[in-house]
């Protein structure tokens, strides 16, 4: 099977030094990092990411990719989950300190004029979907409904974050806030209540795989943003590949062909589920 | 003050405007890196290794960070010779970038085929024989340990591309790197590229298994600098042709050490991913201090 892919990468990345404007905890493991936006930096489209150098490192670190959560003329906001040493160091970086970034990078969630979008954000995967919703124009899509799920209320940061977006609903696996169940169950529930033409999703791979199965089952186009370890982030080194099938089987890069893919193109059984 | 001293270097029949190259595998086919690195200002870009037929490469994960660098297991994924000639080489020709085409092959006939097809084309200044990729199943693609084979292949290729710079990239994973370098010199190489990645492995503590499906990978980054300097130093005492030194360069000072060890030019790799200004800074430092070059006098 072959199909036309509407995903585009028009990012024109640069290498910049930003300043930390705000760095605060949103929940147990999540924090919000707000950086000054370099004047020359092109506008990051929803779905794109920046590649951050771990500051004050006393060892070798590859850069870390983070999806843009929000951006205006003055600032870029990133949603970060503390996962390892790099993100632990970044959590401590103080206001006023410099941060070295490359960006914006990667493909974007598509504009789907006249379509009703259901967006599924799991954990830190909220970022690009929030950004799409908060910056969208009337011509980008007809309606945009964002479901945001996490394990429990402590991970959701419903209170610590200024939600500038209407139409967000929450789910928790343990039912401590919002819909009880995982986000795909929540999506199924929503799907029965209202019309959906397109699904967007971003989150852990097992969630994305379940979302892809759901989208297939209901016959709705599904665009998904993946995460992976990267080195160059420019599509050059071929480190961050995933197996795809659009006619031929081949590896494509999450950094440059993605991070947003048409879910039908991904060979899901080959995607690591850890 | 910005100075513009001549820092060009000559490798066999070809002169490069400066001795700072990007290593194969780092910047793809060159064009991919142009948003961040002004590749036309480099001495050369060594493009990602190509083989006669395209290769899918290894299943992910392919990159693994360690405190002193990175392990990779890409497995020579590439578009193949024909697509490279059709789609990739022209991109850089139009940009007037110094290109060195990295090639690998399993059999003698394949080296002949690659050399014959590239020989009449323009748009590149040199070839680098990758005789030392550690990340592939085919043992024949890692035949850089065999001096007799290295000499024969070098001669076969050089005969077909006499007007280009022919570099032979050799592996540090041998007992006597000088022997392999001598073989390349005897075969007519215009220079030795050293070192390729060092074979390394890391394990996942939860599964008790190697991180990569293939087990071992290629180790690069700041941690291999002393190994690379040692090998370049050994090679410089074994051969009289130029050496293009690489391995762990992450600063101007690191680059200077390669010139002291006997290198004529250098290649930057893994650290470019972290610091896109690295090649620019090294070129600027050499323009200002051309005496950094040609200091290969360490005994």
Coordinates of C-alpha atoms in Angstrom, one line a residue:
Chain A
X1 CA 0.0 0.0 0.0
X2 CA 1.2 3.5 -0.8
X3 CA -0.4 6.8 0.2
X4 CA 0.3 10.5 -0.1
X5 CA 1.9 11.8 3.0
X6 CA 0.8 15.3 4.0
X7 CA 3.4 15.7 6.8
X8 CA 6.0 18.4 6.1
X9 CA 9.3 19.5 7.5
X10 CA 9.9 23.2 6.7
X11 CA 11.9 24.0 9.8
X12 CA 14.9 26.2 9.2
X13 CA 17.0 25.4 12.3
X14 CA 19.7 27.6 13.8
X15 CA 22.2 27.4 16.6
X16 CA 21.4 29.8 19.4
X17 CA 22.1 30.8 23.0
X18 CA 19.0 31.4 25.0
X19 CA 18.5 32.6 28.6
X20 CA 16.4 30.8 31.2
X21 CA 13.4 32.9 32.1
X22 CA 11.6 30.5 34.2
X23 CA 12.2 26.9 35.5
X24 CA 9.6 25.5 37.8
X25 CA 8.1 22.2 38.9
X26 CA 4.6 21.4 37.6
X27 CA 4.3 18.1 39.4
X28 CA 6.4 15.3 40.8
X29 CA 8.4 14.7 37.7
X30 CA 7.3 17.4 35.2
X31 CA 8.7 20.9 35.0
X32 CA 8.2 23.9 32.8
X33 CA 11.3 25.5 31.2
X34 CA 10.8 28.9 29.7
X35 CA 13.6 30.3 27.5
X36 CA 14.2 33.6 25.8
X37 CA 13.4 33.3 22.1
X38 CA 16.4 34.3 19.9
X39 CA 15.3 37.1 17.6
X40 CA 16.6 35.3 14.5
X41 CA 14.9 32.0 15.3
X42 CA 12.1 31.2 12.8
X43 CA 8.7 30.4 14.2
X44 CA 8.5 26.8 15.4
X45 CA 5.4 25.1 14.0
X46 CA 3.4 22.7 16.3
X47 CA 5.2 19.4 16.4
X48 CA 8.7 20.8 16.0
X49 CA 11.3 20.5 18.7
X50 CA 14.5 22.1 19.9
X51 CA 17.7 20.2 20.7
X52 CA 19.2 21.3 24.0
X53 CA 22.7 21.0 25.3
X54 CA 22.7 19.9 28.9
X55 CA 24.2 23.0 30.7
X56 CA 27.1 22.9 33.1
X57 CA 27.9 19.3 32.1
X58 CA 31.1 17.8 33.4
X59 CA 30.8 14.8 31.1
X60 CA 29.8 14.1 27.5
X61 CA 26.1 14.5 26.7
X62 CA 24.4 14.3 23.4
X63 CA 21.8 17.0 22.9
X64 CA 18.3 16.3 24.2
X65 CA 15.2 16.9 22.0
X66 CA 12.1 18.6 23.5
X67 CA 8.9 19.5 21.7
X68 CA 7.8 23.1 21.8
X69 CA 5.0 23.5 24.3
X70 CA 4.4 27.1 23.5
X71 CA 6.1 30.0 21.8
X72 CA 5.6 33.8 21.3
X73 CA 7.8 36.6 20.2
X74 CA 9.7 36.6 23.4
X75 CA 9.8 33.1 24.8
X76 CA 9.9 29.4 24.0
X77 CA 8.3 27.0 26.6
X78 CA 9.3 23.4 27.0
X79 CA 7.6 20.7 29.1
X80 CA 10.2 18.4 30.6
X81 CA 10.0 15.2 32.4
X82 CA 12.8 14.2 34.7
X83 CA 14.1 10.9 33.3
X84 CA 17.8 10.7 33.7
X85 CA 20.9 12.6 34.6
X86 CA 20.6 15.2 31.8
X87 CA 17.0 16.2 32.7
X88 CA 18.0 16.2 36.4
X89 CA 20.7 18.8 35.7
X90 CA 18.4 20.9 33.6
X91 CA 15.8 20.9 36.4
X92 CA 18.3 22.8 38.6
X93 CA 19.4 25.4 36.1
X94 CA 18.6 28.8 37.4
X95 CA 16.8 31.8 35.9
X96 CA 19.2 34.0 34.0
X97 CA 21.6 31.2 33.0
X98 CA 22.4 30.6 29.3
X99 CA 21.1 27.5 27.4
X100 CA 22.5 26.4 24.1
X101 CA 19.8 25.2 21.6
X102 CA 19.5 24.1 18.0
X103 CA 16.1 24.5 16.4
X104 CA 13.4 24.5 15.4
X105 CA 13.6 21.0 14.0
X106 CA 11.4 18.3 12.5
X107 CA 8.0 17.9 10.9
X108 CA 4.7 19.4 12.1
X109 CA 1.2 18.2 12.8
X110 CA -0.7 18.8 9.6
X111 CA -3.2 21.5 9.0
X112 CA -6.5 19.8 8.3
X113 CA -9.0 22.5 7.2
X114 CA -12.6 21.7 8.0
X115 CA -11.8 18.6 10.0
X116 CA -12.7 17.8 13.6
X117 CA -9.5 16.8 15.5
X118 CA -9.3 14.7 18.5
X119 CA -5.8 15.0 20.1
X120 CA -4.5 12.5 22.6
X121 CA -1.6 13.6 24.8
X122 CA 0.0 11.1 27.2
X123 CA 2.4 12.4 29.8
X124 CA 5.1 14.7 28.4
X125 CA 3.5 14.0 25.0
X126 CA 1.1 16.8 25.8
X127 CA 3.5 19.5 24.6
X128 CA 3.1 19.6 20.8
X129 CA -0.7 19.0 21.0
X130 CA -1.2 21.8 23.5
X131 CA 0.9 24.0 21.2
X132 CA -1.2 23.1 18.2
X133 CA -4.4 23.9 20.0
X134 CA -3.3 27.1 21.6
X135 CA -1.9 28.6 18.4
X136 CA -4.3 27.2 15.9
X137 CA -6.1 29.4 13.5
X138 CA -9.7 28.8 12.2
X139 CA -8.4 27.6 8.9
X140 CA -6.1 24.9 10.5
X141 CA -9.0 22.7 11.5
X142 CA -12.7 22.9 12.3
X143 CA -12.6 21.9 16.0
X144 CA -9.8 20.8 18.3
X145 CA -10.5 18.7 21.3
X146 CA -7.5 17.7 23.5
X147 CA -7.5 14.7 25.9
X148 CA -4.7 14.6 28.3
X149 CA -4.0 11.5 30.3
X150 CA -1.5 10.4 32.9
X151 CA -1.2 7.7 35.6
X152 CA -2.6 9.8 38.4
X153 CA -3.5 13.3 39.4
X154 CA 0.1 14.1 40.6
X155 CA 1.3 13.7 37.1
X156 CA -1.3 15.8 35.4
X157 CA -0.3 19.3 36.8
X158 CA -3.9 20.5 36.3
X159 CA -3.4 23.2 38.9
X160 CA 0.2 24.4 38.4
X161 CA -0.1 25.3 34.7
X162 CA -1.9 28.2 33.1
X163 CA -4.1 26.4 30.6
X164 CA -4.6 28.9 27.8
X165 CA -6.6 26.4 25.8
X166 CA -10.3 25.5 26.0
X167 CA -11.6 22.0 25.3
X168 CA -9.1 20.1 27.3
X169 CA -10.3 17.0 29.2
X170 CA -8.3 14.9 31.6
X171 CA -8.0 11.2 32.3
X172 CA -6.1 9.2 34.9
X173 CA -5.4 5.5 35.0
X174 CA -6.4 5.4 38.7
X175 CA -9.4 7.8 38.3
X176 CA -7.9 10.4 40.7
X177 CA -8.9 13.1 38.2
X178 CA -11.2 13.2 35.3
X179 CA -12.1 10.1 33.3
X180 CA -10.9 6.9 34.9
X181 CA -9.0 4.7 32.4
X182 CA -6.2 5.1 29.9
X183 CA -6.3 7.7 27.3
X184 CA -7.3 5.4 24.5
X185 CA -10.2 4.2 26.5
X186 CA -11.1 7.9 27.0
X187 CA -10.7 8.5 23.3
X188 CA -13.1 5.6 22.5
X189 CA -15.6 7.1 25.0
X190 CA -15.3 10.6 23.3
X191 CA -15.5 9.1 19.9
X192 CA -18.9 7.6 20.7
X193 CA -20.1 11.1 21.9
X194 CA -19.0 13.3 19.0
X195 CA -17.8 13.3 15.4
X196 CA -14.0 12.9 14.9
X197 CA -12.3 13.2 11.4
X198 CA -8.7 13.1 12.4
X199 CA -6.7 11.9 15.4
X200 CA -3.4 13.4 16.6
X201 CA -1.4 11.6 19.3
X202 CA 1.8 12.0 21.2
X203 CA 3.0 10.0 24.3
X204 CA 4.8 6.8 25.3
X205 CA 5.1 4.2 22.5
X206 CA 2.6 1.7 24.0
X207 CA 0.0 4.4 24.2
X208 CA 0.7 5.4 20.6
X209 CA 0.4 1.8 19.4
X210 CA -3.0 1.5 21.1
X211 CA -4.1 4.8 19.6
X212 CA -3.0 3.5 16.2
X213 CA -5.0 0.3 16.6
X214 CA -8.0 2.4 17.7
X215 CA -7.7 4.8 14.8
X216 CA -7.4 1.8 12.4
X217 CA -10.5 0.2 13.9
X218 CA -12.6 3.3 13.5
X219 CA -11.1 4.2 10.1
X220 CA -9.9 7.7 11.0
X221 CA -6.5 9.2 9.8
X222 CA -4.0 9.3 12.6
X223 CA -0.9 11.5 12.9
X224 CA 1.5 10.6 15.6
X225 CA 4.6 12.3 17.1
X226 CA 7.4 10.0 18.2
X227 CA 10.2 10.4 20.6
X228 CA 13.7 8.8 20.3
X229 CA 17.3 9.3 21.3
X230 CA 19.0 11.4 18.7
X231 CA 22.5 12.6 17.8
X232 CA 22.5 15.1 14.9
X233 CA 18.8 15.9 14.8
X234 CA 19.2 16.8 11.1
X235 CA 18.6 13.5 9.4
X236 CA 22.3 13.0 8.8
X237 CA 23.5 10.4 11.2
X238 CA 20.6 7.9 10.9
X239 CA 20.7 7.2 14.7
X240 CA 17.1 7.8 15.6
X241 CA 15.4 5.7 12.9
X242 CA 12.1 3.8 12.9
X243 CA 10.9 1.3 10.4
X244 CA 8.3 2.6 8.0
X245 CA 6.3 1.1 5.2
X246 CA 5.0 3.3 2.4
X247 CA 5.5 1.1 -0.6
X248 CA 9.0 0.1 0.3
X249 CA 10.2 -0.9 3.8
X250 CA 12.8 1.6 5.0
X251 CA 14.1 3.3 8.0
X252 CA 13.2 6.9 8.4
X253 CA 14.5 9.4 11.0
X254 CA 12.4 10.6 13.9
X255 CA 14.4 13.8 13.9
X256 CA 13.9 14.9 10.3
X257 CA 11.3 12.7 8.6
X258 CA 9.4 13.0 11.9
X259 CA 8.8 13.4 14.7
X260 CA 5.3 13.6 13.3
X261 CA 4.4 10.6 11.0
X262 CA 1.3 9.3 9.4
X263 CA 0.6 6.4 11.7
X264 CA -0.3 4.1 8.8
X265 CA 3.3 4.4 7.7
X266 CA 4.9 3.1 10.8
X267 CA 5.7 -0.6 11.3
X268 CA 4.3 -0.7 14.8
X269 CA 5.5 -4.2 15.8
X270 CA 9.1 -3.0 15.3
X271 CA 8.7 0.1 17.5
X272 CA 10.2 -0.5 21.0
X273 CA 7.5 -0.8 23.5
X274 CA 9.6 -0.1 26.6
Chain B
X1 CA 42.2 40.5 14.3
X2 CA 41.1 38.0 11.6
X3 CA 44.0 36.7 9.6
X4 CA 43.8 34.7 6.5
X5 CA 47.0 32.8 6.2
X6 CA 47.2 30.0 3.7
X7 CA 46.4 26.8 5.5
X8 CA 45.7 24.7 2.4
X9 CA 46.9 21.1 2.4
X10 CA 47.8 18.7 -0.4
X11 CA 46.9 15.1 -0.4
X12 CA 48.3 13.4 -3.5
X13 CA 47.1 15.2 -6.6
X14 CA 44.6 17.4 -4.8
X15 CA 44.8 20.5 -2.7
X16 CA 42.2 21.3 0.0
X17 CA 41.7 24.9 1.1
X18 CA 42.1 23.9 4.7
X19 CA 42.9 20.8 6.7
X20 CA 39.5 20.6 8.6
X21 CA 37.2 17.9 7.4
X22 CA 33.9 16.4 8.7
X23 CA 34.2 12.7 9.3
X24 CA 32.1 10.1 7.4
X25 CA 28.8 9.3 9.0
X26 CA 28.5 12.5 10.9
X27 CA 26.9 14.8 8.4
X28 CA 25.1 12.4 6.1
X29 CA 25.7 13.2 2.4
X30 CA 26.7 16.7 3.4
X31 CA 23.7 18.7 2.5
X32 CA 21.8 17.7 5.7
X33 CA 24.3 19.6 7.9
X34 CA 24.3 22.8 5.8
X35 CA 21.7 24.6 8.1
X36 CA 24.2 24.6 10.9
X37 CA 27.6 24.3 9.4
X38 CA 28.7 26.4 6.4
X39 CA 30.0 23.3 4.6
X40 CA 31.6 25.3 1.8
X41 CA 34.0 26.7 4.3
X42 CA 35.4 23.3 5.2
X43 CA 38.4 21.7 3.7
X44 CA 36.2 18.8 2.9
X45 CA 33.1 16.8 3.8
X46 CA 33.6 13.1 3.9
X47 CA 30.1 11.8 2.9
X48 CA 28.4 8.8 4.5
X49 CA 29.9 5.5 3.4
X50 CA 28.2 4.1 0.3
X51 CA 28.1 0.6 -1.0
X52 CA 27.2 -0.7 -4.4
X53 CA 23.7 -1.7 -3.3
X54 CA 21.7 0.3 -0.8
X55 CA 21.7 -1.0 2.8
X56 CA 18.8 -0.9 5.3
X57 CA 21.3 -0.7 8.2
X58 CA 20.9 -2.2 11.7
X59 CA 17.7 -2.3 13.7
X60 CA 17.4 0.4 16.4
X61 CA 18.6 1.3 19.0
X62 CA 21.6 2.7 17.0
X63 CA 23.0 5.2 19.4
X64 CA 23.9 4.9 23.0
X65 CA 25.5 7.7 25.1
X66 CA 28.2 7.0 27.6
X67 CA 29.9 9.5 29.9
X68 CA 32.9 9.8 27.6
X69 CA 31.2 9.7 24.2
X70 CA 28.8 7.6 22.3
X71 CA 28.5 4.0 20.9
X72 CA 26.8 3.6 17.6
X73 CA 25.5 0.7 15.6
X74 CA 24.2 2.2 12.3
X75 CA 25.4 -0.6 10.1
X76 CA 26.3 1.3 6.9
X77 CA 22.7 2.3 6.1
X78 CA 23.0 4.1 2.8
X79 CA 21.2 4.8 -0.5
X80 CA 23.6 2.8 -2.7
X81 CA 26.0 3.9 -5.3
X82 CA 23.5 4.6 -8.1
X83 CA 21.2 6.8 -6.0
X84 CA 24.2 8.5 -4.5
X85 CA 25.5 9.5 -7.9
X86 CA 22.1 10.5 -9.1
X87 CA 20.7 12.3 -6.0
X88 CA 23.4 13.2 -3.5
X89 CA 26.6 14.1 -5.3
X90 CA 25.0 16.8 -7.5
X91 CA 23.8 18.7 -4.4
X92 CA 27.3 19.4 -3.2
X93 CA 28.8 20.0 -6.7
X94 CA 26.5 23.0 -7.1
X95 CA 27.7 24.3 -3.8
X96 CA 31.4 24.0 -4.5
X97 CA 32.0 21.9 -1.4
X98 CA 35.2 19.9 -1.2
X99 CA 33.8 16.4 -1.2
X100 CA 35.5 13.1 -0.3
X101 CA 33.3 10.1 -1.1
X102 CA 33.5 7.3 1.5
X103 CA 33.1 3.9 0.0
X104 CA 33.0 0.3 1.3
X105 CA 32.6 -3.0 -0.5
X106 CA 32.6 -6.7 0.2
X107 CA 34.5 -8.0 -2.8
X108 CA 37.3 -6.8 -5.1
X109 CA 34.9 -6.7 -8.0
X110 CA 32.7 -4.3 -6.1
X111 CA 35.5 -1.9 -5.4
X112 CA 36.3 -2.0 -9.1
X113 CA 32.6 -1.2 -9.9
X114 CA 32.5 1.7 -7.5
X115 CA 35.8 3.1 -8.7
X116 CA 34.9 2.7 -12.4
X117 CA 31.5 4.4 -11.9
X118 CA 32.9 7.3 -9.9
X119 CA 36.0 7.9 -12.0
X120 CA 34.5 9.9 -14.8
X121 CA 32.3 12.1 -12.6
X122 CA 33.1 15.5 -11.3
X123 CA 31.9 17.0 -8.0
X124 CA 34.3 15.3 -5.7
X125 CA 38.0 15.7 -4.8
X126 CA 38.8 12.4 -3.1
X127 CA 37.8 8.9 -2.1
X128 CA 38.1 7.4 1.3
X129 CA 38.1 3.6 1.5
X130 CA 36.2 2.6 4.6
X131 CA 38.0 -0.7 5.2
X132 CA 37.1 -0.7 8.9
X133 CA 33.4 -0.4 9.7
X134 CA 32.9 -2.4 12.9
X135 CA 29.1 -2.5 12.7
X136 CA 28.2 -5.0 10.0
X137 CA 27.7 -8.7 9.8
X138 CA 29.7 -9.3 6.7
X139 CA 33.3 -9.9 7.8
X140 CA 34.4 -8.9 4.4
X141 CA 33.3 -5.3 5.1
X142 CA 35.7 -5.2 8.0
X143 CA 38.7 -6.5 6.0
X144 CA 40.9 -3.6 7.0
X145 CA 42.9 -5.9 9.3
X146 CA 44.4 -7.7 6.5
X147 CA 47.5 -5.8 5.1
X148 CA 47.7 -7.8 1.9
X149 CA 44.0 -7.1 1.1
X150 CA 44.4 -3.4 2.0
X151 CA 47.3 -3.1 -0.4
X152 CA 45.6 -4.8 -3.3
X153 CA 42.3 -2.9 -3.0
X154 CA 44.2 0.4 -2.6
X155 CA 46.1 -0.3 -5.8
X156 CA 42.9 -1.3 -7.7
X157 CA 41.1 1.9 -6.8
X158 CA 44.0 4.3 -7.2
X159 CA 44.6 3.0 -10.7
X160 CA 41.1 4.0 -11.6
X161 CA 41.0 7.4 -9.9
X162 CA 44.6 8.7 -10.3
X163 CA 43.6 12.4 -10.3
X164 CA 41.7 12.2 -6.9
X165 CA 43.0 12.0 -3.4
X166 CA 42.7 8.5 -2.2
X167 CA 42.5 8.0 1.5
X168 CA 42.4 4.7 3.3
X169 CA 40.6 4.7 6.6
X170 CA 41.9 2.1 8.9
X171 CA 40.8 0.6 12.1
X172 CA 42.4 1.0 15.5
X173 CA 41.2 -2.5 16.4
X174 CA 44.4 -4.2 15.3
X175 CA 47.7 -5.2 17.0
X176 CA 49.9 -3.2 14.7
X177 CA 48.3 -0.3 12.9
X178 CA 51.6 0.6 11.3
X179 CA 51.5 -2.6 9.2
X180 CA 48.1 -1.8 7.8
X181 CA 49.2 1.8 7.1
X182 CA 52.3 0.6 5.3
X183 CA 50.1 -1.7 3.1
X184 CA 48.0 1.2 2.1
X185 CA 51.1 3.3 1.3
X186 CA 52.5 0.5 -0.8
X187 CA 49.2 0.3 -2.7
X188 CA 49.5 3.9 -3.7
X189 CA 47.3 5.7 -1.1
X190 CA 47.6 9.4 -0.9
X191 CA 46.9 9.5 2.8
X192 CA 45.8 7.4 5.8
X193 CA 42.6 8.3 7.6
X194 CA 42.8 7.2 11.2
X195 CA 41.1 6.2 13.4
X196 CA 37.7 4.7 12.7
X197 CA 35.6 4.0 15.8
X198 CA 36.9 1.7 18.6
X199 CA 34.9 -1.4 19.2
X200 CA 33.0 -1.1 22.4
X201 CA 30.0 -2.5 24.1
X202 CA 27.6 -1.5 26.9
X203 CA 25.0 -3.6 28.7
X204 CA 21.5 -3.0 29.9
X205 CA 21.5 -3.8 33.6
X206 CA 17.8 -4.7 33.6
X207 CA 18.0 -7.3 30.8
X208 CA 21.6 -8.3 31.3
X209 CA 22.0 -8.0 27.5
X210 CA 24.0 -5.7 25.2
X211 CA 22.3 -2.4 24.4
X212 CA 22.6 -3.1 20.6
X213 CA 21.1 -6.0 18.8
X214 CA 24.5 -6.7 17.3
X215 CA 26.2 -6.6 20.7
X216 CA 29.2 -4.4 20.0
X217 CA 29.2 -1.0 18.5
X218 CA 31.6 1.7 17.4
X219 CA 32.8 3.9 20.2
X220 CA 33.6 7.6 19.5
X221 CA 33.8 10.9 21.2
X222 CA 36.1 12.6 23.7
X223 CA 37.0 9.3 25.4
X224 CA 38.9 7.9 22.4
X225 CA 41.2 11.0 22.0
X226 CA 44.3 9.4 23.6
X227 CA 43.8 6.2 21.7
X228 CA 43.5 8.1 18.4
X229 CA 46.6 10.3 19.1
X230 CA 48.6 7.2 19.9
X231 CA 47.6 5.4 16.6
X232 CA 48.2 8.5 14.5
X233 CA 51.6 8.9 16.2
X234 CA 52.4 5.2 15.4
X235 CA 51.3 5.6 11.8
X236 CA 53.4 8.7 11.4
X237 CA 56.5 6.7 12.2
X238 CA 55.5 3.9 9.9
X239 CA 54.7 5.8 6.7
X240 CA 55.7 8.9 4.8
X241 CA 52.3 9.7 3.2
X242 CA 50.0 12.3 4.9
X243 CA 47.7 11.3 7.8
X244 CA 44.2 12.6 8.2
X245 CA 43.8 12.3 12.0
X246 CA 40.5 11.9 13.8
X247 CA 39.1 10.5 17.0
X248 CA 37.6 12.5 19.9
X249 CA 38.3 16.0 18.8
X250 CA 36.1 18.4 20.7
X251 CA 38.3 21.6 20.8
X252 CA 40.9 23.5 19.0
X253 CA 43.5 22.2 21.4
X254 CA 42.5 18.6 20.6
X255 CA 43.0 19.3 16.9
X256 CA 46.5 20.8 17.6
X257 CA 47.5 17.6 19.3
X258 CA 46.8 15.6 16.1
X259 CA 49.1 17.9 14.2
X260 CA 51.8 17.3 16.8
X261 CA 51.2 13.6 16.5
X262 CA 51.9 13.8 12.8
X263 CA 48.6 14.5 11.1
X264 CA 48.4 16.7 8.0
X265 CA 44.7 17.2 8.3
X266 CA 42.0 16.4 10.8
X267 CA 38.4 15.2 10.8
X268 CA 35.8 16.2 13.3
X269 CA 33.1 13.7 14.2
X270 CA 30.9 13.0 17.2
X271 CA 31.5 16.4 19.0
X272 CA 30.1 18.3 16.0
X273 CA 26.7 17.0 17.1
X274 CA 27.2 18.8 20.4
X275 CA 29.0 21.8 19.1
X276 CA 28.1 22.9 15.6
X277 CA 30.7 25.7 15.8
X278 CA 33.6 23.3 16.3
X279 CA 34.9 23.1 12.7
X280 CA 34.5 26.9 12.3
X281 CA 36.5 27.5 15.5
X282 CA 39.3 25.2 14.4
X283 CA 39.5 26.7 11.0
X284 CA 39.7 30.2 12.5
X285 CA 42.4 29.2 14.9
X286 CA 44.5 27.7 12.1
X287 CA 44.1 30.8 10.0
X288 CA 45.4 32.8 12.9
X289 CA 48.1 30.3 13.9
X290 CA 49.3 28.5 10.8
X291 CA 52.3 27.3 12.8
X292 CA 49.9 24.8 14.5
X293 CA 50.2 22.9 11.2
X294 CA 53.2 20.9 10.3
X295 CA 54.3 20.4 13.8
X296 CA 54.5 16.7 13.5
X297 CA 57.8 16.4 15.2
X298 CA 56.9 14.4 18.3
X299 CA 59.5 11.7 18.7

